[in-house]
PDB file of N, CA and C in Angstrom:
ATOM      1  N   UNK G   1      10.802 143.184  92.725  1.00 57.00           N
ATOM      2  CA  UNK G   1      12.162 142.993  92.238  1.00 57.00           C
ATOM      3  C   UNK G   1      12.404 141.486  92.094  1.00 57.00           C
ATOM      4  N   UNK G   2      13.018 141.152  91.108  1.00 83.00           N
ATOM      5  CA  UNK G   2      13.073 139.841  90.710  1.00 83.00           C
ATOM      6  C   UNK G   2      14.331 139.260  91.364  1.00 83.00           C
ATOM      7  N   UNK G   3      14.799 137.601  91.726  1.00 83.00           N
ATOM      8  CA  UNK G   3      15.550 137.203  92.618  1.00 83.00           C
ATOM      9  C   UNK G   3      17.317 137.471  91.836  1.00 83.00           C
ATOM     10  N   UNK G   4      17.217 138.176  90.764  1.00 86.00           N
ATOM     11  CA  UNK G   4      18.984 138.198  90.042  1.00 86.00           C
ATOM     12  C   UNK G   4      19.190 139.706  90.263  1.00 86.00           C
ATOM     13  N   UNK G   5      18.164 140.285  90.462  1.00 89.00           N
ATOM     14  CA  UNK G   5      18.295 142.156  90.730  1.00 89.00           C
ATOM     15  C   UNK G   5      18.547 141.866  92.277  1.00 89.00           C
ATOM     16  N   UNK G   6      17.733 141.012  93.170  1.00 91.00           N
ATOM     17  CA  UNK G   6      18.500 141.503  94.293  1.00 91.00           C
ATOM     18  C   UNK G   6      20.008 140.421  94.782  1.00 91.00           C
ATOM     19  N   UNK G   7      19.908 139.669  94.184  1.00 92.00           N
ATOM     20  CA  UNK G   7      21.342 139.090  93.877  1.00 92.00           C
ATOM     21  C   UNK G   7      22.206 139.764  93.423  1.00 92.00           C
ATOM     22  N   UNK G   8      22.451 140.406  92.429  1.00 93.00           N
ATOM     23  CA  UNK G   8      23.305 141.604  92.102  1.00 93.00           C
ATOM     24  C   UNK G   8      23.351 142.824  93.110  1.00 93.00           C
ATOM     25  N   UNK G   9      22.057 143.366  93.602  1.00 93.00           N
ATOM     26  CA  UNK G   9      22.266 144.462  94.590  1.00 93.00           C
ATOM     27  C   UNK G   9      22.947 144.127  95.806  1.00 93.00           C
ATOM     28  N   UNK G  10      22.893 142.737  96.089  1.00 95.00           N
ATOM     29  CA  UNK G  10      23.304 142.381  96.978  1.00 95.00           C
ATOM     30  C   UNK G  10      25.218 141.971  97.326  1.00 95.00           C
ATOM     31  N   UNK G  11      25.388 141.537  95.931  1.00 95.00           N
ATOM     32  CA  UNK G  11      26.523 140.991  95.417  1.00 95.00           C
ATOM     33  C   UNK G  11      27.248 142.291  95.165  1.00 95.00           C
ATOM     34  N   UNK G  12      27.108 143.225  94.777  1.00 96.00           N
ATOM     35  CA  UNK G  12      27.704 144.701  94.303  1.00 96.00           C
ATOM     36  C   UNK G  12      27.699 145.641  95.232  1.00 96.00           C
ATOM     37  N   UNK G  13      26.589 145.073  96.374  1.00 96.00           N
ATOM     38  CA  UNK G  13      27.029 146.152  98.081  1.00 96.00           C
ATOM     39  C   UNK G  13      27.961 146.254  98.706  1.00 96.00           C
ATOM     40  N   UNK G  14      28.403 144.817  98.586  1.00 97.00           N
ATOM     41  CA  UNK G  14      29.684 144.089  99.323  1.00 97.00           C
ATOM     42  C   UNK G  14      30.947 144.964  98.858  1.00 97.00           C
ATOM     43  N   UNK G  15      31.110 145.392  97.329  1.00 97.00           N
ATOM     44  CA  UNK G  15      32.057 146.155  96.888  1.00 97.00           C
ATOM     45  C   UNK G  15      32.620 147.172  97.878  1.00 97.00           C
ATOM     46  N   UNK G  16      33.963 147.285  97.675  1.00 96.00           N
ATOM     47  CA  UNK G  16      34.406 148.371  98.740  1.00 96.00           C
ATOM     48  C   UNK G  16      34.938 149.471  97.567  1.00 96.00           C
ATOM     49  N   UNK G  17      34.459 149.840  96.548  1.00 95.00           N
ATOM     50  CA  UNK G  17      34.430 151.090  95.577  1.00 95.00           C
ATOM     51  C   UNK G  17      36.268 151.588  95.671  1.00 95.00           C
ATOM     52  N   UNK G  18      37.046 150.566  95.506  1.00 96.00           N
ATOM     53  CA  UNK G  18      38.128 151.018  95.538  1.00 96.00           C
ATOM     54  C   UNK G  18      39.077 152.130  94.575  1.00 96.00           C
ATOM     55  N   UNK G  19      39.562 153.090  95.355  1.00 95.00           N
ATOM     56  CA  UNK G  19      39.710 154.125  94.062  1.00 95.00           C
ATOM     57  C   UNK G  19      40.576 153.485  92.586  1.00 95.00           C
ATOM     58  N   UNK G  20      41.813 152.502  92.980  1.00 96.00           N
ATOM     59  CA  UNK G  20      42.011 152.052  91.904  1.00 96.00           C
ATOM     60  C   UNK G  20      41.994 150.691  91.902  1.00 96.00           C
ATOM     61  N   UNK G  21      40.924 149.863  90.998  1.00 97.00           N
ATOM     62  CA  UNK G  21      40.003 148.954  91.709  1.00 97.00           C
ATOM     63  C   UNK G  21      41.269 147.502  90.926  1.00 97.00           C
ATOM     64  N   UNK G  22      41.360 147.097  92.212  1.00 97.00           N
ATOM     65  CA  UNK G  22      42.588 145.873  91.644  1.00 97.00           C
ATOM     66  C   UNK G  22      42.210 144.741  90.772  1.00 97.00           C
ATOM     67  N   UNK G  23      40.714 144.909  90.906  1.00 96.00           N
ATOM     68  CA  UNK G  23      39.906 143.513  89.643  1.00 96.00           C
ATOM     69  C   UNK G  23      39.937 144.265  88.235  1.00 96.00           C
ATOM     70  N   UNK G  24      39.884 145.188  87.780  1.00 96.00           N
ATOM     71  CA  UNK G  24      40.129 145.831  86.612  1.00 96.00           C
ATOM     72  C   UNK G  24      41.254 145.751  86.421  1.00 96.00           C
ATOM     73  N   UNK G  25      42.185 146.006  87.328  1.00 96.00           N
ATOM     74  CA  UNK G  25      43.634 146.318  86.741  1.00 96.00           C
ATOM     75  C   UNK G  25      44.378 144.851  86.802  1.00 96.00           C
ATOM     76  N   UNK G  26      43.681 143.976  87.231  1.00 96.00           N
ATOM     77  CA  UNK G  26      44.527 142.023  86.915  1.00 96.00           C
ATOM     78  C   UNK G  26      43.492 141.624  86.118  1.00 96.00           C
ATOM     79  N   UNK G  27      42.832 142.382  85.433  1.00 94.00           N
ATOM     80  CA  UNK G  27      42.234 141.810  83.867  1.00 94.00           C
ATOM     81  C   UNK G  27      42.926 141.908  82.859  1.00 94.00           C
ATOM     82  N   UNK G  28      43.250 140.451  82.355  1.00 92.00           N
ATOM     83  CA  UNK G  28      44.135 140.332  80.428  1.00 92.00           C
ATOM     84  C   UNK G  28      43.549 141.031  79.435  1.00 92.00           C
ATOM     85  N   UNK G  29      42.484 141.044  79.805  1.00 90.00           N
ATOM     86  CA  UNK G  29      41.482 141.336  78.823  1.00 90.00           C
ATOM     87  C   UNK G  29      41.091 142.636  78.650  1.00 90.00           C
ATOM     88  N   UNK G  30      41.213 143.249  79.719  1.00 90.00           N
ATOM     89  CA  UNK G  30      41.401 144.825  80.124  1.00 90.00           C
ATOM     90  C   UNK G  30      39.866 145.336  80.070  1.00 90.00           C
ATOM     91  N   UNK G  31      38.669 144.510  80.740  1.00 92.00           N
ATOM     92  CA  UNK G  31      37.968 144.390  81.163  1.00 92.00           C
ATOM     93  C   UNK G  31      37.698 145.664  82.224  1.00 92.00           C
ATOM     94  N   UNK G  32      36.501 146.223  82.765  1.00 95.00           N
ATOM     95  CA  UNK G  32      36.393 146.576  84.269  1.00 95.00           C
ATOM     96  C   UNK G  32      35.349 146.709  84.524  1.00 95.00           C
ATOM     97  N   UNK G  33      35.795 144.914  85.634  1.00 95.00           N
ATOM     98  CA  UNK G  33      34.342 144.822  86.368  1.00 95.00           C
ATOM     99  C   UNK G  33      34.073 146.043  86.961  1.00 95.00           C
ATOM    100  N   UNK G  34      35.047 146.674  87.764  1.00 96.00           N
ATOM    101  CA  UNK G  34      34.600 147.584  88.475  1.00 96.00           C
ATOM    102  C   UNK G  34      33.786 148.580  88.107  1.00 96.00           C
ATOM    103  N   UNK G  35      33.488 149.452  86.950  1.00 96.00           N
ATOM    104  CA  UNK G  35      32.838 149.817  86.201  1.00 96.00           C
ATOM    105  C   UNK G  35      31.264 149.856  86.303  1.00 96.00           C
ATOM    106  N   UNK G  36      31.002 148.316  86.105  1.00 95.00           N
ATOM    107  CA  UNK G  36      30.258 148.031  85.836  1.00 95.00           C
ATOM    108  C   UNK G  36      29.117 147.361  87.155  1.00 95.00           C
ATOM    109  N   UNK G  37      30.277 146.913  88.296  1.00 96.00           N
ATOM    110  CA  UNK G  37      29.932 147.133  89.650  1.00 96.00           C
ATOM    111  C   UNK G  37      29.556 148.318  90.371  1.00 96.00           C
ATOM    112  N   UNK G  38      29.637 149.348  89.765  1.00 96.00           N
ATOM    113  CA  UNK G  38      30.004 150.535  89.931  1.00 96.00           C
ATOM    114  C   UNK G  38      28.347 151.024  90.010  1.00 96.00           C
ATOM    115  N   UNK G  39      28.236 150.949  88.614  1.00 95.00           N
ATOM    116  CA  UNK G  39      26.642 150.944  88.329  1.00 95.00           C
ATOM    117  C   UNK G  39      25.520 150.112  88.491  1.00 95.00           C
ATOM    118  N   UNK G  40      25.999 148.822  88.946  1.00 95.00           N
ATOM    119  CA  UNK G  40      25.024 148.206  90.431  1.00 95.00           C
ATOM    120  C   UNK G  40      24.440 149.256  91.073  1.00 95.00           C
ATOM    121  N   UNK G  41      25.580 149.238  91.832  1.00 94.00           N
ATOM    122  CA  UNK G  41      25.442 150.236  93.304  1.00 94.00           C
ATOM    123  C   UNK G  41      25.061 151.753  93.081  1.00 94.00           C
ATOM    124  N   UNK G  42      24.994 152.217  91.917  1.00 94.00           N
ATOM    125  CA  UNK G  42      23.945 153.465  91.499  1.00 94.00           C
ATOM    126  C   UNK G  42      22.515 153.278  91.286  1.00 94.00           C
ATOM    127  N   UNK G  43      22.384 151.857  91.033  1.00 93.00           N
ATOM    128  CA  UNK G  43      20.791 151.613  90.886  1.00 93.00           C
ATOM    129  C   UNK G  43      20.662 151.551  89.358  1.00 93.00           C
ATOM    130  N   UNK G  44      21.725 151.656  88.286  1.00 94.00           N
ATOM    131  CA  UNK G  44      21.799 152.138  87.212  1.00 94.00           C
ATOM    132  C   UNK G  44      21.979 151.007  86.550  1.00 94.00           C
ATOM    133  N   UNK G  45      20.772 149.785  86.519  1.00 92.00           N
ATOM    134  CA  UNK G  45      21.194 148.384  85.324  1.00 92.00           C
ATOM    135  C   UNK G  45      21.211 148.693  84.065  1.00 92.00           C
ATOM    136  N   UNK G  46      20.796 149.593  83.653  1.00 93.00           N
ATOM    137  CA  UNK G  46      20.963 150.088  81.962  1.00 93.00           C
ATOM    138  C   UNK G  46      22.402 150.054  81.789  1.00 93.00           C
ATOM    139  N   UNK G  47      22.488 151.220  82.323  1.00 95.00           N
ATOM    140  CA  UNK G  47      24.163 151.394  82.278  1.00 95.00           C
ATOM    141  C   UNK G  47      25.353 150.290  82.389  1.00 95.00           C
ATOM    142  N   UNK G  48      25.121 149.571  83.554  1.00 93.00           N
ATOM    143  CA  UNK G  48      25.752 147.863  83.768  1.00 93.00           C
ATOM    144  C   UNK G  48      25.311 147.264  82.181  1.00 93.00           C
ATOM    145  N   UNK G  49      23.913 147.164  82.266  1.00 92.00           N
ATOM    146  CA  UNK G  49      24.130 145.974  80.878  1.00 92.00           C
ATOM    147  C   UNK G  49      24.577 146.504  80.067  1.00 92.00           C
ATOM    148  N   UNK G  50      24.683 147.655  79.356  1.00 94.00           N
ATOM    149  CA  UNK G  50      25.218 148.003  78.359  1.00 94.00           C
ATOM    150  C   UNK G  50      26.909 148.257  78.397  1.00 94.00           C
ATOM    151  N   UNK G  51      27.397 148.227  79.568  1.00 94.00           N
ATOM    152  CA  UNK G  51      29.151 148.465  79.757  1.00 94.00           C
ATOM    153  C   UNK G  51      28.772 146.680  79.754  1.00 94.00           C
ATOM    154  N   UNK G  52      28.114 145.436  80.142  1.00 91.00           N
ATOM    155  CA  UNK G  52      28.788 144.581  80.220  1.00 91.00           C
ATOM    156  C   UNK G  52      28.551 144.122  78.727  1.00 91.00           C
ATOM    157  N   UNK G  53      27.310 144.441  78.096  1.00 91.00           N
ATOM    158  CA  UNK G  53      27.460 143.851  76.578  1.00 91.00           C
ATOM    159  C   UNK G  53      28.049 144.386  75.748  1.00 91.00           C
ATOM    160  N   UNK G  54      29.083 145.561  76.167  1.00 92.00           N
ATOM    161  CA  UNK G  54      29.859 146.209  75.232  1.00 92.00           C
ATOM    162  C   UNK G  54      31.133 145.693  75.136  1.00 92.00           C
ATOM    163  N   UNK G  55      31.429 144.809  76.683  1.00 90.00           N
ATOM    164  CA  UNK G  55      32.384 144.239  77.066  1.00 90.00           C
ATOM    165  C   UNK G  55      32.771 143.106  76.387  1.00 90.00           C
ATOM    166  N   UNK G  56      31.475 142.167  76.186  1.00 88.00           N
ATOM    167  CA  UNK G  56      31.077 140.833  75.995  1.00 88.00           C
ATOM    168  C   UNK G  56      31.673 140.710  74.576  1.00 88.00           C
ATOM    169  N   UNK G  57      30.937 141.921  73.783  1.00 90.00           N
ATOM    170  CA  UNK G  57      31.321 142.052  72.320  1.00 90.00           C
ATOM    171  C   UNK G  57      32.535 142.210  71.842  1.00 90.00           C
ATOM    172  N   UNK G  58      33.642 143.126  72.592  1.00 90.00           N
ATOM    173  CA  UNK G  58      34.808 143.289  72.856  1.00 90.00           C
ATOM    174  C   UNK G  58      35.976 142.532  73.057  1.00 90.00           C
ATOM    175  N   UNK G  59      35.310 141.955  74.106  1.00 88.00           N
ATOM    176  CA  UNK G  59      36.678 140.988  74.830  1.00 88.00           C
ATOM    177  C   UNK G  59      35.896 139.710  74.580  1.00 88.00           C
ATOM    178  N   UNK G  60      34.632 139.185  74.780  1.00 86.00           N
ATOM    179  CA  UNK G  60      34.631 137.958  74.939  1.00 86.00           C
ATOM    180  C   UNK G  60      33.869 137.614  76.167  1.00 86.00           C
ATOM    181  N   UNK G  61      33.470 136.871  76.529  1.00 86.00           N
ATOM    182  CA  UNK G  61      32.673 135.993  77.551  1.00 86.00           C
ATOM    183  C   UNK G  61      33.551 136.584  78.761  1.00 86.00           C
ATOM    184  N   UNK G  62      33.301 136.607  80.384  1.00 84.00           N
ATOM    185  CA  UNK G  62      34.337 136.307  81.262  1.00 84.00           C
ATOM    186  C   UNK G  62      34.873 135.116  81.639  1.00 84.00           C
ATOM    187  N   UNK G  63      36.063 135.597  82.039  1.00 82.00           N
ATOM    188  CA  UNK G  63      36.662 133.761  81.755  1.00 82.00           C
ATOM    189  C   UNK G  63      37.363 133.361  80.828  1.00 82.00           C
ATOM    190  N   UNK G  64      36.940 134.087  79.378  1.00 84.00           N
ATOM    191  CA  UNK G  64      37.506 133.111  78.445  1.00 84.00           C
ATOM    192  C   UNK G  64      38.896 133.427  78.432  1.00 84.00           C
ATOM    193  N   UNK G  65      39.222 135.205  78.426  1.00 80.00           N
ATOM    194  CA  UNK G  65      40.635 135.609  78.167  1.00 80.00           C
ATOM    195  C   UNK G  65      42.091 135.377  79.146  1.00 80.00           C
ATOM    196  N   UNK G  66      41.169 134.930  80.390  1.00 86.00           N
ATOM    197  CA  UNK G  66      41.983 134.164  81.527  1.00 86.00           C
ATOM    198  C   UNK G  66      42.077 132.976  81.837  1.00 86.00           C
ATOM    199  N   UNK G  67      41.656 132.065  80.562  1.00 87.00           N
ATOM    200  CA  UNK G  67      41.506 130.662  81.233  1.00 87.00           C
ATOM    201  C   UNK G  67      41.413 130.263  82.342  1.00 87.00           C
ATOM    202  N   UNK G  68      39.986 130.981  82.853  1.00 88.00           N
ATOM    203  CA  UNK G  68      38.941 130.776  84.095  1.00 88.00           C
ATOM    204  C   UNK G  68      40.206 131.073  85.165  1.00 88.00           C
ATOM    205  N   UNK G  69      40.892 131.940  85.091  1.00 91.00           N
ATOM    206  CA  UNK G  69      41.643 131.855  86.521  1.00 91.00           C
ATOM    207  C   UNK G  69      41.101 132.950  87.364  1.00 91.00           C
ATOM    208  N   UNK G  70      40.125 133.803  86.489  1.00 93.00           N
ATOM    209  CA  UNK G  70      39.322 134.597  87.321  1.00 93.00           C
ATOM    210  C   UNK G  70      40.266 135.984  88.385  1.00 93.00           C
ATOM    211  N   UNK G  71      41.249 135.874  87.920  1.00 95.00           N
ATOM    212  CA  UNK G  71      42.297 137.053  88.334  1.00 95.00           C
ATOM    213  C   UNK G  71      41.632 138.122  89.046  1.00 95.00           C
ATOM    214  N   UNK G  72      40.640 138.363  88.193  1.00 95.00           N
ATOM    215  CA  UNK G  72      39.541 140.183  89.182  1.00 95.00           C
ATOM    216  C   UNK G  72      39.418 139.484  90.236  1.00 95.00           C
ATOM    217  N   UNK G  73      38.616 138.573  90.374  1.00 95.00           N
ATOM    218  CA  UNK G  73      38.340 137.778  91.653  1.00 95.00           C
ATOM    219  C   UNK G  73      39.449 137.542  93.181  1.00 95.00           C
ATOM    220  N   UNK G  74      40.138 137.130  91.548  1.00 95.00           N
ATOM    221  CA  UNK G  74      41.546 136.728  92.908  1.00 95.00           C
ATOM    222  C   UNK G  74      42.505 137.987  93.291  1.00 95.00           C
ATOM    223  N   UNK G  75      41.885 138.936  92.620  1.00 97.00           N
ATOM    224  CA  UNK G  75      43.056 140.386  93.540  1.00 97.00           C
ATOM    225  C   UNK G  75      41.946 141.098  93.990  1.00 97.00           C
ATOM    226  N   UNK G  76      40.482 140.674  94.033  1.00 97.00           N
ATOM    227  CA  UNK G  76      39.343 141.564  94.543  1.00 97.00           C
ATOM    228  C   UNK G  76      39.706 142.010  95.894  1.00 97.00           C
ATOM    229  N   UNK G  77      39.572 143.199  96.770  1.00 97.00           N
ATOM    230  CA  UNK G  77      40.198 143.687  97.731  1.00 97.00           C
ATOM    231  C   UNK G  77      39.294 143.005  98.917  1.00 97.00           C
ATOM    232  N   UNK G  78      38.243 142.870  98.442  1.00 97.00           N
ATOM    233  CA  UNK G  78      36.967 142.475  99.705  1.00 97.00           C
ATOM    234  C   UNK G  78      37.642 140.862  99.917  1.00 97.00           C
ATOM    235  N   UNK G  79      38.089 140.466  99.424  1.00 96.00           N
ATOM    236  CA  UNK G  79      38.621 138.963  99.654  1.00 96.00           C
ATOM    237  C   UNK G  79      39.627 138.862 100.965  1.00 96.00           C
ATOM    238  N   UNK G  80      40.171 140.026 101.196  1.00 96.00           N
ATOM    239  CA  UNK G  80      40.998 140.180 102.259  1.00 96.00           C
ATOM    240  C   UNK G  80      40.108 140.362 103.550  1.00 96.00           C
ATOM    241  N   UNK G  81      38.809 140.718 103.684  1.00 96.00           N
ATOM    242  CA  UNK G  81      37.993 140.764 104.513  1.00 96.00           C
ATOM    243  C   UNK G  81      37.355 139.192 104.642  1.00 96.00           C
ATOM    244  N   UNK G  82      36.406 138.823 103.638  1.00 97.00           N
ATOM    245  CA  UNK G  82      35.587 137.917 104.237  1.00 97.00           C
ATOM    246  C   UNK G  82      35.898 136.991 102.911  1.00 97.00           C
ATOM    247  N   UNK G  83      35.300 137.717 101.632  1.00 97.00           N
ATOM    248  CA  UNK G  83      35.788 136.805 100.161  1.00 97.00           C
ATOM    249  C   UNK G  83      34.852 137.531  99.503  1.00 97.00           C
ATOM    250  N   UNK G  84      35.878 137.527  98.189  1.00 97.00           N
ATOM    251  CA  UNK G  84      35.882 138.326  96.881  1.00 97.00           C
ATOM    252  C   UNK G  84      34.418 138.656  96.417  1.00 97.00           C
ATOM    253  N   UNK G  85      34.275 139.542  95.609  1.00 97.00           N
ATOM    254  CA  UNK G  85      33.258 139.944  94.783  1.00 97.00           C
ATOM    255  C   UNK G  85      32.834 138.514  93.614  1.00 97.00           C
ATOM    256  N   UNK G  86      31.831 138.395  93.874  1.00 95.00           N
ATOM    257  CA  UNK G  86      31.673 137.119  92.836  1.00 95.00           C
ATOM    258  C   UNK G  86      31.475 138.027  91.540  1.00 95.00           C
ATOM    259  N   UNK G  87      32.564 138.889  90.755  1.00 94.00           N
ATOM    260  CA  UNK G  87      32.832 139.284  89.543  1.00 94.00           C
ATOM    261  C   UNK G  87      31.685 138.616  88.484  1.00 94.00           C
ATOM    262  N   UNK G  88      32.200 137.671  88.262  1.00 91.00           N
ATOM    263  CA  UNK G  88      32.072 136.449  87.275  1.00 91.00           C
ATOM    264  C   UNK G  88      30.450 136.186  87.241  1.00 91.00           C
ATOM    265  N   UNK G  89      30.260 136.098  88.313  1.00 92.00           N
ATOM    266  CA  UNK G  89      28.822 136.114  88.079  1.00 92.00           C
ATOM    267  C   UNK G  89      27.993 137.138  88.080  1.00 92.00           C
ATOM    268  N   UNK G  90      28.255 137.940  88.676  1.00 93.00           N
ATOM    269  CA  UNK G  90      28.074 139.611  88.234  1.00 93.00           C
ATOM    270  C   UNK G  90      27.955 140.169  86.859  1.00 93.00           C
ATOM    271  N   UNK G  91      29.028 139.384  86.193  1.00 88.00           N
ATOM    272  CA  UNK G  91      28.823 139.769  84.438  1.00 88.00           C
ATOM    273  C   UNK G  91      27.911 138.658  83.957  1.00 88.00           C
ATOM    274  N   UNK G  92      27.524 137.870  84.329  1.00 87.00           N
ATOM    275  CA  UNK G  92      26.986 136.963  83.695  1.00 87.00           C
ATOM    276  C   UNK G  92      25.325 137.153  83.777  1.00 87.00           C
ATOM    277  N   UNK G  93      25.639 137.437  85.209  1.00 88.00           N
ATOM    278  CA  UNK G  93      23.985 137.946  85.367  1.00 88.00           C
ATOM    279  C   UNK G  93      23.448 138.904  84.729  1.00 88.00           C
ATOM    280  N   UNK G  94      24.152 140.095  84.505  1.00 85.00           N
ATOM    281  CA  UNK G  94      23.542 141.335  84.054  1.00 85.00           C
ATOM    282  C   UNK G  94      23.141 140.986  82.448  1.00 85.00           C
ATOM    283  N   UNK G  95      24.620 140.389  81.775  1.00 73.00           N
ATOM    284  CA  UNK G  95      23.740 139.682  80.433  1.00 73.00           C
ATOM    285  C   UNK G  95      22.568 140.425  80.080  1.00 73.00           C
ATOM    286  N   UNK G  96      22.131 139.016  81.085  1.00 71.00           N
ATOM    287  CA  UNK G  96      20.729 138.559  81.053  1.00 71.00           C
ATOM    288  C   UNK G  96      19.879 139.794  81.274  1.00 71.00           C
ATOM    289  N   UNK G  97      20.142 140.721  81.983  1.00 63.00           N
ATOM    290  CA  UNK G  97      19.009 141.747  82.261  1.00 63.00           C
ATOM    291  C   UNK G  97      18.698 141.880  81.151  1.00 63.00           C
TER     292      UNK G  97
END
């Protein structure tokens, strides 16, 4: 396994699978990471890259439609525990898969 697969598995464990996931729903862009975090944690990167390059095509880069204020991030629920889902890089990585 290469070091961005277990960066992501690792980064998408942390998720607490919230039923209505507050980083989707403080997206402008109407985005959902959660979604796509979702299918991390199934083992399912097909599925991730293709919800995030469907996204990409859609809305745009992350970031761009929030002028980097990163909102999923900042209402991510795990942030109240230790700190947030690194979202942002989560979409960025899978990209690349």
């Amino acid at each position: 396994m290469n070091k961005n697969k277990i960066m992501l598995n690792e980064e998408s464990a942390r998720c607490l699978l919230c039923h209505e996931p507050p980083c989707s729903k403080a997206c402008p862009a109407k985005k959902d990471p959660a979604s796509i975090i979702m299918s991390l944690r199934m083992d399912n990167y097909k599925c991730a890259n293709i919800k995030a390059k469907e996204e990409l095509e859609k809305y745009g880069a992350c970031g761009e439609s929030c002028d980097n204020k990163m909102y999923c991030q900042r209402n991510c629920t795990r942030g109240k525990i230790d700190r947030p889902i690194k979202i942002r890089m989560i979409q960025e990585s899978i990209y690349r898969e």
